[in-house]
Amino acid sequence: MSKKDGKYLTTGEFAKLCKVNKQTIFYYDQIGILSPVKKNEKGYRYYSIHQLELFFVIDLLKDLGMSLNDIQQYMQNKSPESFLSIMYRKKEEIVKKRQEIEMKEKMIEAKISLMEEASHLEFSQVTLQPLPEATLYLSRNIQNISDEKFVEVISDFINELQISQLDSGYPIGSITKREQVLKGEFSNYSYLYIEQPNPKEGHPYFRAVKGDFLIGYHVGSEKTISHTYERFFSEMERLHLVLGEYVFEEFIYDTVVQNDKEYFVTKIMMQVDRG
Amino acid sequence: MSKKDGKYLTTGEFAKLCKVNKQTIFYYDQIGILSPVKKNEKGYRYYSIHQLELFFVIDLLKDLGMSLNDIQQYMQNKSPESFLSIMYRKKEEIVKKRQEIEMKEKMIEAKISLMEEASHLEFSQVTLQPLPEATLYLSRNIQNISDEKFVEVISDFINELQISQLDSGYPIGSITKREQVLKGEFSNYSYLYIEQPNPKEGHPYFRAVKGDFLIGYHVGSEKTISHTYERFFSEMERLHLVLGEYVFEEFIYDTVVQNDKEYFVTKIMMQVDRG
DNA sequence: CTAGAGTATATAGTAACTATATAGTCAAGG
DNA sequence: CCTTGACTATATAGTTACTATATACTCTAG
């Protein structure tokens, strides 16, 4: 504090209250977005408490994605009207940002519960379980599709997930039809899907499933998945079951948590009927 | 798409779906956080759909303040366990971030309503109005305080605002006692305050005010505020009122919306009793 | 077989800090 | 009064995570 003149803060004090590096305060002075109210003959800077409020506003705008350049534009040309119009714009942006954060929070929760669940699984077992109804967001049909078309369909699917905020954090799964499974074409999928724990209204591409499933896990890359299907088939025979209409596959451990393909884990849910 | 080998995405396609610049994808390959599953003899990169999920996770982590360096550390050493522990950490962080966003949203709303209100005010008028009870968060006493002590008290006040999330977006105001006002010491404040529209439990320094107030506005810098006080005093006399215990001052237009001090506007709320 | 759209690498530039080096200032204690 | 240590200042270089530009190779469609 300068003795001769009232209630001012030095650069260090000001920076501390702003919770930023002192250099940042110099920098803001340099680029002209926040200059001290006073500068003494030795070049020492002095800030007022009201400038603290200005800093907090700058910080708010910066946080909402405004560049220092744009902030500087405003600072050169302050007015209550333009401030108000910026606030209205930022209000819209922050609402969007809050919604994104809320969605990401849900995504993280989903990942946590998936990983916790996975850590208690016995990957070598195949079990018969009834599955409750679930809502899935499906891609367009991708059976026997050309590579070019595949890219197009996948792009639309992924884009829709992002635009309509359908990425729940659950894995992207695939659906194969009985016919293809019986022919041994385990990777000739008919649809991709993502589960929607809290389905939104107004989306046409949903489909619910419910019924008895043989559930088991394939450890290793997709190329060796036929071995696991064989185990499913013997189990089906042993339990006198017949293959239902669809098989669902979901990655449990994939490239997100494993570098080595040979340790990837795929969950296989095979719809079955009692023969 | 490569023809010879299944369902892969080129760098361009992949970048588009990730909604980032193609260069960013190169960069991620270069620093080793996301390398294509395949690279052909010409050096062309091919990505799988599962790598899209990996990109979304990277983006999520980045969004939550994780540096690419830290992300790379994880990617070199992936495991379900470490992924889970990162998710638990990020879950805490995102909750905090959501709360911050929610507070900032409220701050913006407050600024908007303050500015809208201000734009309809007639700054030249002094009016008698009853004010409802309001909750204020007060600083420690700053009357007749030394400059060093002042900085200390203000620092504590500002820090508490930030730690306890008391910055409602309303202006920081000052309270002057009758005695000082009568002596003409208009800037010898006793407290600083910030209004709390939704007061939190467990904060000791709150104080409610309620009663009749003379309300008017001072246009210009603090140095000339005595002129405006004179107008208040004549108005008080005219209405047969006597000065109450406290006077409240709040900046309506300050350095946030005006560059020229001469156009700053201070709202003065003078507690009065019917003589 | 050529045009144009795509791929690659390499290098430089950007925003918003952040760190480092060098030097001047100031208040408190011996 | 002088020194010490904590502050202030400027100037410059480095950092992160891109982003743009330049140059060259490749692939597909007409």
Coordinates of C-alpha atoms (C1' of nucleotides) in Angstrom, one line a residue:
Chain A
M1 CA 0.0 0.0 0.0
S2 CA 1.1 3.5 -0.8
K3 CA 1.1 5.7 2.3
K4 CA 0.4 9.0 0.7
D5 CA -2.7 8.0 -1.1
G6 CA -5.7 6.2 0.4
K7 CA -7.0 2.7 -0.1
Y8 CA -5.0 1.1 -2.9
L9 CA -3.6 -2.4 -3.5
T10 CA -0.2 -3.1 -4.9
T11 CA 0.3 -5.5 -7.8
G12 CA 1.2 -8.4 -5.5
E13 CA -1.8 -7.8 -3.2
F14 CA -4.1 -7.4 -6.1
A15 CA -2.8 -10.6 -7.8
K16 CA -3.3 -12.5 -4.6
L17 CA -6.9 -11.5 -4.3
C18 CA -7.5 -12.3 -7.9
K19 CA -5.8 -15.7 -7.3
V20 CA -3.5 -15.3 -10.3
N21 CA 0.2 -14.9 -10.9
K22 CA 1.5 -11.3 -10.6
Q23 CA 2.8 -11.6 -14.1
T24 CA -0.8 -12.1 -15.3
I25 CA -1.7 -8.7 -13.8
F26 CA 1.3 -7.1 -15.7
Y27 CA 0.2 -8.8 -18.8
Y28 CA -3.4 -7.5 -18.5
D29 CA -2.0 -4.0 -18.0
Q30 CA 0.3 -4.5 -21.1
I31 CA -2.5 -5.6 -23.4
G32 CA -4.7 -2.9 -22.0
I33 CA -7.6 -4.8 -20.5
L34 CA -7.0 -3.9 -16.8
S35 CA -4.6 -1.0 -16.0
P36 CA -4.1 0.3 -12.5
V37 CA -5.9 3.4 -11.5
K38 CA -2.6 4.9 -10.3
K39 CA 1.0 4.5 -11.3
N40 CA 3.6 6.5 -9.2
E41 CA 6.7 8.1 -10.5
K42 CA 8.7 4.9 -10.0
G43 CA 6.3 2.9 -12.1
Y44 CA 4.6 1.2 -9.1
R45 CA 1.1 0.1 -9.9
Y46 CA -1.9 0.7 -7.5
Y47 CA -5.3 -0.9 -7.9
S48 CA -8.6 0.0 -6.3
I49 CA -11.1 -2.5 -4.9
H50 CA -13.5 -1.7 -7.7
Q51 CA -10.9 -3.0 -10.1
L52 CA -11.2 -6.3 -8.3
E53 CA -14.8 -6.4 -9.5
L54 CA -13.6 -5.6 -13.0
F55 CA -11.1 -8.5 -12.7
F56 CA -13.8 -10.9 -11.7
V57 CA -15.9 -9.8 -14.7
I58 CA -12.9 -10.3 -17.0
D59 CA -12.4 -13.7 -15.4
L60 CA -16.1 -14.6 -15.9
L61 CA -16.0 -13.6 -19.6
K62 CA -12.7 -15.5 -20.1
D63 CA -14.2 -18.5 -18.5
L64 CA -17.1 -18.4 -20.9
G65 CA -14.8 -18.6 -23.8
M66 CA -14.2 -14.9 -24.6
S67 CA -10.7 -14.2 -25.9
L68 CA -8.6 -11.5 -24.2
N69 CA -8.7 -9.7 -27.6
D70 CA -12.5 -9.5 -27.6
I71 CA -12.4 -8.5 -23.9
Q72 CA -10.0 -5.8 -24.8
Q73 CA -12.4 -4.6 -27.6
Y74 CA -15.1 -4.2 -25.0
M75 CA -12.8 -2.5 -22.4
Q76 CA -11.8 0.2 -25.0
N77 CA -15.4 0.9 -25.5
K78 CA -17.3 0.2 -22.3
S79 CA -20.9 1.1 -21.9
P80 CA -23.8 -0.2 -19.8
E81 CA -25.6 -1.1 -23.0
S82 CA -22.8 -3.2 -24.5
F83 CA -22.2 -4.8 -21.2
L84 CA -25.8 -5.8 -20.9
S85 CA -25.8 -7.2 -24.4
I86 CA -22.7 -9.3 -23.6
M87 CA -24.3 -10.5 -20.4
Y88 CA -27.4 -11.7 -22.4
R89 CA -25.2 -13.5 -24.8
K90 CA -23.1 -15.1 -22.1
K91 CA -26.3 -16.1 -20.2
E92 CA -27.3 -18.3 -23.2
E93 CA -23.8 -19.7 -23.4
I94 CA -23.6 -20.6 -19.8
V95 CA -26.9 -22.4 -19.8
K96 CA -25.6 -24.5 -22.7
K97 CA -22.3 -25.1 -20.8
R98 CA -24.1 -26.1 -17.7
Q99 CA -26.2 -28.7 -19.6
E100 CA -23.0 -30.0 -21.2
I101 CA -21.4 -30.3 -17.7
E102 CA -24.4 -32.1 -16.4
M103 CA -24.3 -34.5 -19.2
K104 CA -20.6 -35.2 -18.7
E105 CA -21.2 -35.7 -15.0
K106 CA -23.8 -38.4 -16.0
M107 CA -21.2 -39.9 -18.4
I108 CA -18.6 -40.2 -15.7
E109 CA -21.1 -41.8 -13.4
A110 CA -22.0 -44.3 -16.1
K111 CA -18.3 -45.1 -16.7
I112 CA -17.8 -45.6 -13.0
S113 CA -20.7 -48.0 -12.6
L114 CA -19.7 -49.9 -15.7
M115 CA -16.1 -50.3 -14.5
E116 CA -17.1 -51.2 -11.0
E117 CA -19.5 -53.8 -12.4
A118 CA -16.8 -55.2 -14.7
S119 CA -14.4 -55.6 -11.9
H120 CA -16.7 -58.1 -10.2
L121 CA -17.4 -60.2 -13.3
E122 CA -16.2 -63.8 -13.9
F123 CA -15.3 -63.6 -17.6
S124 CA -15.1 -67.4 -18.1
Q125 CA -18.7 -68.1 -17.3
V126 CA -21.7 -68.2 -19.5
T127 CA -25.0 -67.7 -17.7
L128 CA -28.7 -67.7 -18.5
Q129 CA -30.4 -64.5 -17.3
P130 CA -33.6 -62.6 -18.0
L131 CA -32.8 -59.1 -19.1
P132 CA -35.2 -56.2 -18.3
E133 CA -36.5 -53.9 -21.0
A134 CA -33.9 -51.4 -22.2
T135 CA -34.1 -48.4 -24.5
L136 CA -31.5 -48.3 -27.3
Y137 CA -30.7 -45.7 -29.8
L138 CA -30.0 -47.5 -33.0
S139 CA -27.9 -46.6 -36.1
R140 CA -29.4 -47.2 -39.6
N141 CA -29.0 -50.8 -40.9
I142 CA -25.4 -51.7 -41.6
Q143 CA -25.8 -55.3 -42.7
N144 CA -23.8 -56.3 -45.8
I145 CA -23.0 -52.6 -46.2
S146 CA -20.1 -51.2 -48.4
D147 CA -17.2 -49.6 -46.7
E148 CA -18.2 -46.1 -48.0
K149 CA -21.8 -46.5 -46.9
F150 CA -20.6 -47.8 -43.5
V151 CA -18.6 -44.6 -42.9
E152 CA -21.6 -42.5 -43.8
V153 CA -24.0 -44.4 -41.5
I154 CA -21.5 -44.3 -38.6
S155 CA -20.9 -40.6 -39.1
D156 CA -24.6 -39.9 -39.0
F157 CA -24.9 -42.1 -35.9
I158 CA -22.1 -40.4 -34.1
N159 CA -23.2 -36.9 -35.1
E160 CA -26.7 -37.6 -33.9
L161 CA -25.3 -38.8 -30.5
Q162 CA -23.5 -35.5 -30.1
I163 CA -26.2 -33.2 -31.4
S164 CA -29.0 -34.8 -29.5
Q165 CA -26.8 -35.5 -26.4
L166 CA -27.4 -39.2 -26.6
D167 CA -23.9 -40.2 -25.5
S168 CA -24.8 -41.6 -22.1
G169 CA -21.3 -42.9 -21.4
Y170 CA -22.5 -46.5 -22.1
P171 CA -20.5 -48.3 -24.7
I172 CA -21.4 -48.4 -28.3
G173 CA -22.7 -51.9 -29.0
S174 CA -23.6 -53.9 -32.0
I175 CA -26.5 -56.1 -33.0
T176 CA -26.2 -59.2 -35.1
K177 CA -29.2 -61.1 -36.5
R178 CA -29.7 -64.8 -36.0
E179 CA -29.2 -65.6 -39.6
Q180 CA -25.7 -64.1 -39.7
V181 CA -24.7 -65.7 -36.4
L182 CA -25.8 -69.1 -37.7
K183 CA -23.7 -68.6 -40.8
G184 CA -20.7 -67.7 -38.6
E185 CA -20.7 -64.1 -39.8
F186 CA -20.2 -62.8 -36.3
S187 CA -19.0 -59.4 -37.4
N188 CA -21.7 -58.8 -40.0
Y189 CA -23.6 -56.5 -37.7
S190 CA -27.1 -55.1 -38.5
Y191 CA -27.0 -52.1 -36.2
L192 CA -24.9 -50.2 -33.8
Y193 CA -26.6 -48.9 -30.6
I194 CA -26.1 -47.1 -27.4
E195 CA -28.2 -47.6 -24.3
Q196 CA -30.2 -44.8 -23.0
P197 CA -30.8 -45.0 -19.3
N198 CA -33.1 -41.9 -19.4
P199 CA -34.5 -41.9 -22.9
K200 CA -35.5 -38.5 -24.4
E201 CA -38.8 -37.9 -26.1
G202 CA -39.0 -37.5 -29.8
H203 CA -36.4 -39.9 -31.1
P204 CA -37.7 -42.4 -33.5
Y205 CA -34.9 -44.9 -33.6
F206 CA -35.4 -46.5 -30.3
R207 CA -36.0 -50.2 -29.7
A208 CA -36.7 -52.0 -26.5
V209 CA -35.4 -55.6 -25.7
K210 CA -36.5 -57.9 -23.0
G211 CA -36.4 -61.6 -22.4
D212 CA -34.0 -64.5 -21.7
F213 CA -30.3 -64.1 -22.6
L214 CA -27.2 -66.2 -22.5
I215 CA -24.6 -63.8 -21.2
G216 CA -20.9 -64.3 -21.4
Y217 CA -17.6 -62.7 -22.2
H218 CA -15.0 -62.9 -24.9
V219 CA -11.4 -62.1 -23.9
G220 CA -9.2 -61.2 -26.9
S221 CA -9.6 -59.5 -30.2
E222 CA -12.6 -59.7 -32.5
K223 CA -10.7 -62.1 -34.7
T224 CA -10.9 -64.9 -32.2
I225 CA -14.5 -64.3 -31.2
S226 CA -15.7 -67.5 -32.9
H227 CA -14.2 -69.6 -30.1
T228 CA -16.4 -67.9 -27.6
Y229 CA -19.5 -68.3 -29.8
E230 CA -18.7 -72.0 -29.9
R231 CA -18.8 -72.1 -26.1
F232 CA -22.2 -70.3 -26.3
F233 CA -23.5 -72.9 -28.8
S234 CA -22.6 -75.8 -26.6
E235 CA -24.1 -74.1 -23.6
M236 CA -27.3 -73.5 -25.5
E237 CA -27.4 -77.2 -26.5
R238 CA -26.7 -78.3 -22.9
L239 CA -29.6 -76.1 -21.7
H240 CA -31.9 -77.1 -24.5
L241 CA -32.2 -73.6 -25.8
V242 CA -32.5 -72.2 -29.3
L243 CA -31.0 -69.0 -30.7
G244 CA -33.3 -66.0 -30.6
E245 CA -33.6 -63.2 -33.0
Y246 CA -30.6 -61.0 -32.0
V247 CA -27.2 -61.1 -30.4
F248 CA -25.8 -58.0 -28.7
E249 CA -22.2 -57.3 -28.3
E250 CA -20.6 -54.6 -26.1
F251 CA -17.0 -53.8 -25.3
I252 CA -16.4 -54.0 -21.6
Y253 CA -12.6 -53.4 -21.7
D254 CA -11.5 -51.8 -24.9
T255 CA -8.8 -49.4 -26.1
V256 CA -9.9 -46.9 -23.4
V257 CA -8.5 -49.1 -20.6
Q258 CA -6.3 -51.7 -22.4
N259 CA -3.4 -51.3 -24.8
D260 CA -3.2 -55.0 -25.7
K261 CA -6.0 -56.2 -27.9
E262 CA -5.5 -59.7 -26.5
Y263 CA -7.0 -58.5 -23.2
F264 CA -10.0 -56.7 -24.7
V265 CA -13.2 -58.0 -23.2
T266 CA -16.5 -58.1 -25.1
K267 CA -19.8 -58.9 -23.5
I268 CA -22.0 -61.1 -25.6
M269 CA -25.8 -61.1 -24.9
M270 CA -27.5 -63.8 -26.9
Q271 CA -31.2 -63.8 -27.1
V272 CA -32.5 -67.4 -26.5
D273 CA -35.8 -69.2 -26.5
R274 CA -36.6 -72.3 -24.5
G275 CA -36.7 -75.0 -27.1
Chain B
M1 CA -11.7 -45.7 -46.2
S2 CA -9.2 -48.3 -47.2
K3 CA -10.8 -50.9 -49.4
K4 CA -8.6 -53.9 -48.5
D5 CA -9.3 -53.9 -44.8
G6 CA -12.7 -53.5 -43.2
K7 CA -14.3 -50.7 -41.4
Y8 CA -11.7 -47.9 -40.8
L9 CA -11.8 -44.2 -40.9
T10 CA -9.2 -41.9 -42.5
T11 CA -7.7 -39.1 -40.6
G12 CA -10.1 -36.6 -42.2
E13 CA -13.2 -38.6 -41.5
F14 CA -12.0 -39.3 -38.0
A15 CA -11.3 -35.6 -37.3
K16 CA -14.7 -34.6 -38.6
L17 CA -16.4 -37.0 -36.3
C18 CA -14.3 -35.7 -33.4
K19 CA -15.1 -32.2 -34.5
V20 CA -11.5 -31.1 -34.4
N21 CA -8.9 -30.0 -36.9
K22 CA -7.1 -32.8 -38.8
Q23 CA -3.9 -31.3 -37.5
T24 CA -5.0 -32.0 -34.0
I25 CA -5.3 -35.7 -34.8
F26 CA -1.8 -35.7 -36.2
Y27 CA -0.6 -34.0 -33.1
Y28 CA -2.3 -36.6 -30.8
D29 CA -0.5 -39.3 -32.8
Q30 CA 2.8 -37.5 -32.6
I31 CA 2.6 -37.0 -28.8
G32 CA 1.4 -40.6 -28.4
I33 CA -2.0 -40.2 -26.9
L34 CA -4.0 -41.5 -29.8
S35 CA -2.3 -43.4 -32.6
P36 CA -4.2 -45.0 -35.4
V37 CA -4.8 -48.8 -35.2
K38 CA -3.4 -49.1 -38.7
K39 CA -0.9 -47.3 -40.8
N40 CA -0.4 -48.4 -44.4
E41 CA 2.9 -48.5 -46.3
K42 CA 2.3 -45.0 -47.6
G43 CA 1.9 -43.7 -44.1
Y44 CA -1.8 -43.2 -44.3
R45 CA -3.6 -43.5 -40.9
Y46 CA -6.7 -45.6 -40.3
Y47 CA -8.8 -45.3 -37.2
S48 CA -11.5 -47.7 -35.8
I49 CA -14.8 -46.6 -34.3
H50 CA -13.6 -47.7 -30.9
Q51 CA -10.9 -45.1 -31.1
L52 CA -13.7 -42.5 -31.4
E53 CA -14.7 -43.5 -27.9
L54 CA -11.1 -43.1 -26.8
F55 CA -11.1 -39.7 -28.3
F56 CA -14.2 -38.7 -26.5
V57 CA -12.7 -39.9 -23.2
I58 CA -9.5 -37.8 -24.0
D59 CA -11.7 -34.9 -24.7
L60 CA -13.6 -35.4 -21.5
L61 CA -10.4 -35.5 -19.4
K62 CA -9.0 -32.5 -21.2
D63 CA -12.2 -30.6 -20.6
L64 CA -11.8 -31.4 -16.9
G65 CA -8.4 -29.7 -16.8
M66 CA -6.2 -32.7 -17.4
S67 CA -3.1 -31.8 -19.4
L68 CA -2.2 -33.8 -22.5
N69 CA 1.0 -34.7 -20.7
D70 CA -1.0 -36.4 -17.9
I71 CA -3.3 -38.0 -20.4
Q72 CA -0.3 -39.4 -22.2
Q73 CA 1.0 -40.8 -18.9
Y74 CA -2.2 -42.7 -18.5
M75 CA -2.3 -43.8 -22.1
Q76 CA 1.1 -45.3 -21.8
N77 CA -0.1 -47.3 -18.8
K78 CA -3.7 -48.0 -19.3
S79 CA -5.7 -50.3 -16.9
P80 CA -9.2 -50.6 -15.8
E81 CA -8.1 -49.8 -12.2
S82 CA -6.3 -46.6 -13.0
F83 CA -9.1 -45.5 -15.4
L84 CA -11.6 -46.1 -12.6
S85 CA -9.5 -44.1 -10.1
I86 CA -9.2 -41.2 -12.6
M87 CA -13.0 -41.3 -13.1
Y88 CA -13.5 -41.1 -9.3
R89 CA -11.2 -38.1 -9.1
K90 CA -12.8 -36.4 -12.1
K91 CA -16.3 -37.0 -10.7
E92 CA -15.4 -34.9 -7.7
E93 CA -13.9 -32.2 -9.9
I94 CA -16.9 -32.0 -12.2
V95 CA -19.3 -31.7 -9.3
K96 CA -17.3 -28.7 -8.1
K97 CA -17.2 -27.3 -11.6
R98 CA -20.9 -27.6 -12.0
Q99 CA -21.5 -25.8 -8.8
E100 CA -19.2 -23.0 -10.0
I101 CA -21.1 -22.8 -13.3
E102 CA -24.4 -22.6 -11.4
M103 CA -23.0 -19.8 -9.3
K104 CA -21.7 -17.9 -12.3
E105 CA -25.1 -18.3 -14.0
K106 CA -26.7 -16.7 -11.0
M107 CA -24.1 -13.9 -11.1
I108 CA -24.9 -13.2 -14.7
E109 CA -28.6 -13.1 -14.0
A110 CA -27.9 -10.7 -11.1
K111 CA -25.8 -8.4 -13.4
I112 CA -28.6 -8.5 -16.1
S113 CA -31.3 -7.5 -13.6
L114 CA -29.1 -4.8 -12.1
M115 CA -28.3 -3.3 -15.5
E116 CA -31.9 -3.5 -16.7
E117 CA -33.0 -1.8 -13.5
A118 CA -30.4 0.9 -13.8
S119 CA -31.3 1.7 -17.4
H120 CA -34.8 2.8 -16.2
L121 CA -33.6 5.0 -13.4
E122 CA -33.9 8.8 -13.2
F123 CA -30.5 9.6 -11.6
S124 CA -31.5 13.2 -10.7
Q125 CA -34.3 12.3 -8.4
V126 CA -34.2 11.7 -4.6
T127 CA -37.1 9.7 -3.4
L128 CA -38.4 8.3 -0.1
Q129 CA -39.0 4.6 -0.2
P130 CA -39.5 1.8 2.3
L131 CA -37.0 -0.9 1.8
P132 CA -37.7 -4.6 2.6
E133 CA -35.4 -6.6 4.8
A134 CA -32.2 -7.7 3.0
T135 CA -29.4 -10.0 4.1
L136 CA -25.9 -8.6 3.8
Y137 CA -22.6 -10.2 4.2
L138 CA -20.4 -7.7 6.1
S139 CA -16.7 -7.2 6.2
R140 CA -15.1 -6.5 9.6
N141 CA -15.2 -2.9 10.8
I142 CA -13.1 -0.6 8.7
Q143 CA -13.9 2.7 10.4
N144 CA -10.8 4.9 10.9
I145 CA -8.6 2.0 9.9
S146 CA -5.0 2.3 8.8
D147 CA -4.1 1.6 5.2
E148 CA -2.3 -1.7 6.1
K149 CA -5.2 -2.9 8.2
F150 CA -7.6 -1.9 5.5
V151 CA -5.8 -4.1 3.0
E152 CA -5.9 -7.0 5.4
V153 CA -9.6 -6.7 6.1
I154 CA -10.5 -6.3 2.5
S155 CA -8.4 -9.3 1.6
D156 CA -10.2 -11.4 4.2
F157 CA -13.6 -10.1 3.0
I158 CA -12.8 -10.9 -0.7
N159 CA -11.3 -14.3 0.2
E160 CA -14.4 -15.2 2.2
L161 CA -16.6 -14.2 -0.7
Q162 CA -14.7 -16.6 -2.9
I163 CA -14.3 -19.5 -0.5
S164 CA -17.8 -19.5 0.7
Q165 CA -19.3 -18.6 -2.7
L166 CA -20.9 -15.4 -1.5
D167 CA -20.3 -13.4 -4.6
S168 CA -23.8 -13.1 -5.8
G169 CA -23.0 -10.7 -8.6
Y170 CA -24.5 -7.8 -6.7
P171 CA -22.1 -4.9 -6.2
I172 CA -19.9 -4.5 -3.2
G173 CA -21.4 -1.7 -1.1
S174 CA -20.3 0.4 1.8
I175 CA -21.9 1.4 5.0
T176 CA -21.3 4.7 6.7
K177 CA -22.5 5.6 10.2
R178 CA -24.6 8.6 11.0
E179 CA -21.9 10.2 13.1
Q180 CA -19.4 10.2 10.2
V181 CA -22.0 11.4 7.7
L182 CA -22.9 14.3 9.9
K183 CA -19.2 15.2 10.2
G184 CA -19.0 15.2 6.4
E185 CA -16.7 12.2 6.4
F186 CA -18.6 10.5 3.6
S187 CA -15.8 8.1 2.7
N188 CA -15.0 7.0 6.3
Y189 CA -16.9 3.7 5.9
S190 CA -17.6 1.3 8.7
Y191 CA -18.2 -1.8 6.7
L192 CA -18.2 -3.2 3.2
Y193 CA -21.0 -5.5 2.3
I194 CA -22.5 -7.6 -0.5
E195 CA -26.2 -8.5 -0.7
Q196 CA -27.2 -12.1 -0.5
P197 CA -30.4 -12.8 -2.3
N198 CA -30.3 -16.5 -1.1
P199 CA -28.4 -16.4 2.1
K200 CA -26.6 -19.6 3.2
E201 CA -26.8 -21.0 6.6
G202 CA -23.9 -20.8 9.0
H203 CA -22.5 -17.4 8.2
P204 CA -22.2 -15.2 11.3
Y205 CA -21.6 -11.8 9.6
F206 CA -25.0 -11.2 8.2
R207 CA -27.2 -8.2 9.0
A208 CA -30.7 -7.3 7.9
V209 CA -32.0 -3.8 7.2
K210 CA -35.5 -2.7 6.8
G211 CA -37.3 0.7 7.0
D212 CA -37.6 4.0 5.3
F213 CA -34.8 5.3 3.0
L214 CA -34.1 8.3 1.0
I215 CA -32.8 6.9 -2.3
G216 CA -30.9 8.8 -4.9
Y217 CA -27.9 8.7 -7.2
H218 CA -24.6 10.4 -7.4
V219 CA -23.1 10.9 -10.9
G220 CA -19.4 11.5 -10.9
S221 CA -16.4 10.4 -8.9
E222 CA -16.3 9.8 -5.2
K223 CA -14.5 13.1 -4.7
T224 CA -17.6 15.2 -5.6
I225 CA -20.1 13.0 -3.6
S226 CA -20.6 15.8 -1.0
H227 CA -22.7 17.8 -3.5
T228 CA -25.1 14.9 -3.7
Y229 CA -25.2 14.5 0.0
E230 CA -26.1 18.2 0.3
R231 CA -29.1 17.5 -2.0
F232 CA -30.1 14.6 0.3
F233 CA -29.9 16.9 3.3
S234 CA -32.2 19.6 1.8
E235 CA -34.6 16.9 0.8
M236 CA -34.6 15.5 4.3
E237 CA -35.3 18.9 5.7
R238 CA -38.1 19.5 3.2
L239 CA -39.8 16.2 4.2
H240 CA -39.1 16.7 8.0
L241 CA -37.0 13.7 8.3
V242 CA -34.0 13.0 10.4
L243 CA -30.9 11.0 9.5
G244 CA -31.1 7.3 10.6
E245 CA -28.3 5.1 11.8
Y246 CA -26.7 4.1 8.5
V247 CA -26.1 5.2 4.9
F248 CA -25.5 2.6 2.2
E249 CA -23.6 3.2 -1.0
E250 CA -23.5 1.0 -4.0
F251 CA -21.8 1.5 -7.4
I252 CA -24.4 1.2 -10.2
Y253 CA -22.1 2.1 -13.0
D254 CA -18.5 1.7 -12.2
T255 CA -15.2 0.8 -13.9
V256 CA -17.0 -2.3 -15.3
V257 CA -19.2 -0.3 -17.6
Q258 CA -17.6 3.1 -17.8
N259 CA -14.1 4.3 -18.5
D260 CA -14.7 7.9 -17.5
K261 CA -14.9 8.4 -13.7
E262 CA -17.1 11.4 -14.2
Y263 CA -19.9 9.2 -15.4
F264 CA -19.7 6.6 -12.6
V265 CA -23.0 6.4 -10.8
T266 CA -23.4 5.6 -7.1
K267 CA -26.7 4.7 -5.5
I268 CA -27.1 6.2 -2.0
M269 CA -29.6 4.7 0.4
M270 CA -29.9 6.9 3.5
Q271 CA -31.8 5.5 6.4
V272 CA -34.2 8.1 7.8
D273 CA -36.7 8.5 10.6
R274 CA -39.8 10.6 10.6
G275 CA -38.9 13.6 12.8
Chain C
dC1 C1' -4.0 -39.6 -67.9
dT2 C1' -4.9 -35.6 -65.7
dA3 C1' -7.6 -32.6 -62.2
dG4 C1' -8.7 -32.0 -57.8
dA5 C1' -9.5 -33.7 -53.4
dG6 C1' -7.3 -36.0 -50.2
dT7 C1' -3.0 -37.7 -47.6
dA8 C1' 1.7 -36.8 -45.5
dT9 C1' 5.7 -34.2 -43.1
dA10 C1' 7.9 -30.1 -41.5
dT11 C1' 8.0 -25.7 -39.8
dA12 C1' 6.2 -21.4 -38.1
dG13 C1' 2.8 -18.8 -35.6
dT14 C1' -0.8 -18.1 -31.9
dA15 C1' -3.0 -17.2 -27.2
dA16 C1' -2.5 -16.8 -22.6
dC17 C1' 0.1 -17.4 -19.7
dT18 C1' 4.6 -18.8 -16.8
dA19 C1' 9.4 -18.6 -15.6
dT20 C1' 13.7 -16.4 -15.4
dA21 C1' 17.1 -12.8 -15.4
dT22 C1' 18.4 -8.3 -14.1
dA23 C1' 17.7 -4.2 -11.7
dG24 C1' 15.5 -0.6 -8.9
dT25 C1' 12.7 0.5 -4.2
dC26 C1' 11.6 0.5 0.5
dA27 C1' 11.0 -0.5 5.5
dA28 C1' 13.0 -2.6 9.6
dG29 C1' 16.9 -3.8 12.4
dG30 C1' 21.7 -3.3 13.9
Chain D
dC1 C1' 23.3 5.4 8.2
dC2 C1' 23.7 1.1 6.1
dT3 C1' 22.5 -3.2 5.0
dT4 C1' 19.3 -7.1 4.3
dG5 C1' 15.3 -9.1 2.5
dA6 C1' 11.1 -8.7 0.6
dC7 C1' 9.1 -6.3 -2.5
dT8 C1' 8.6 -3.7 -7.2
dA9 C1' 9.8 -3.1 -12.3
dT10 C1' 11.0 -4.5 -17.3
dA11 C1' 12.6 -7.6 -20.8
dT12 C1' 12.9 -11.9 -22.7
dA13 C1' 12.4 -16.8 -23.3
dG14 C1' 9.7 -20.9 -22.7
dT15 C1' 5.2 -23.6 -22.4
dT16 C1' 0.8 -25.8 -23.8
dA17 C1' -2.3 -27.1 -27.1
dC18 C1' -3.3 -26.1 -30.9
dT19 C1' -3.6 -23.7 -35.9
dA20 C1' -1.8 -22.2 -40.3
dT21 C1' 1.2 -22.6 -44.1
dA22 C1' 4.3 -24.7 -47.4
dT23 C1' 5.6 -28.5 -50.0
dA24 C1' 5.1 -33.0 -51.7
dC25 C1' 3.0 -37.5 -52.4
dT26 C1' -1.5 -40.5 -53.5
dC27 C1' -5.8 -41.8 -54.9
dT28 C1' -10.3 -41.6 -57.5
dA29 C1' -13.3 -40.0 -61.0
dG30 C1' -14.1 -38.4 -65.5

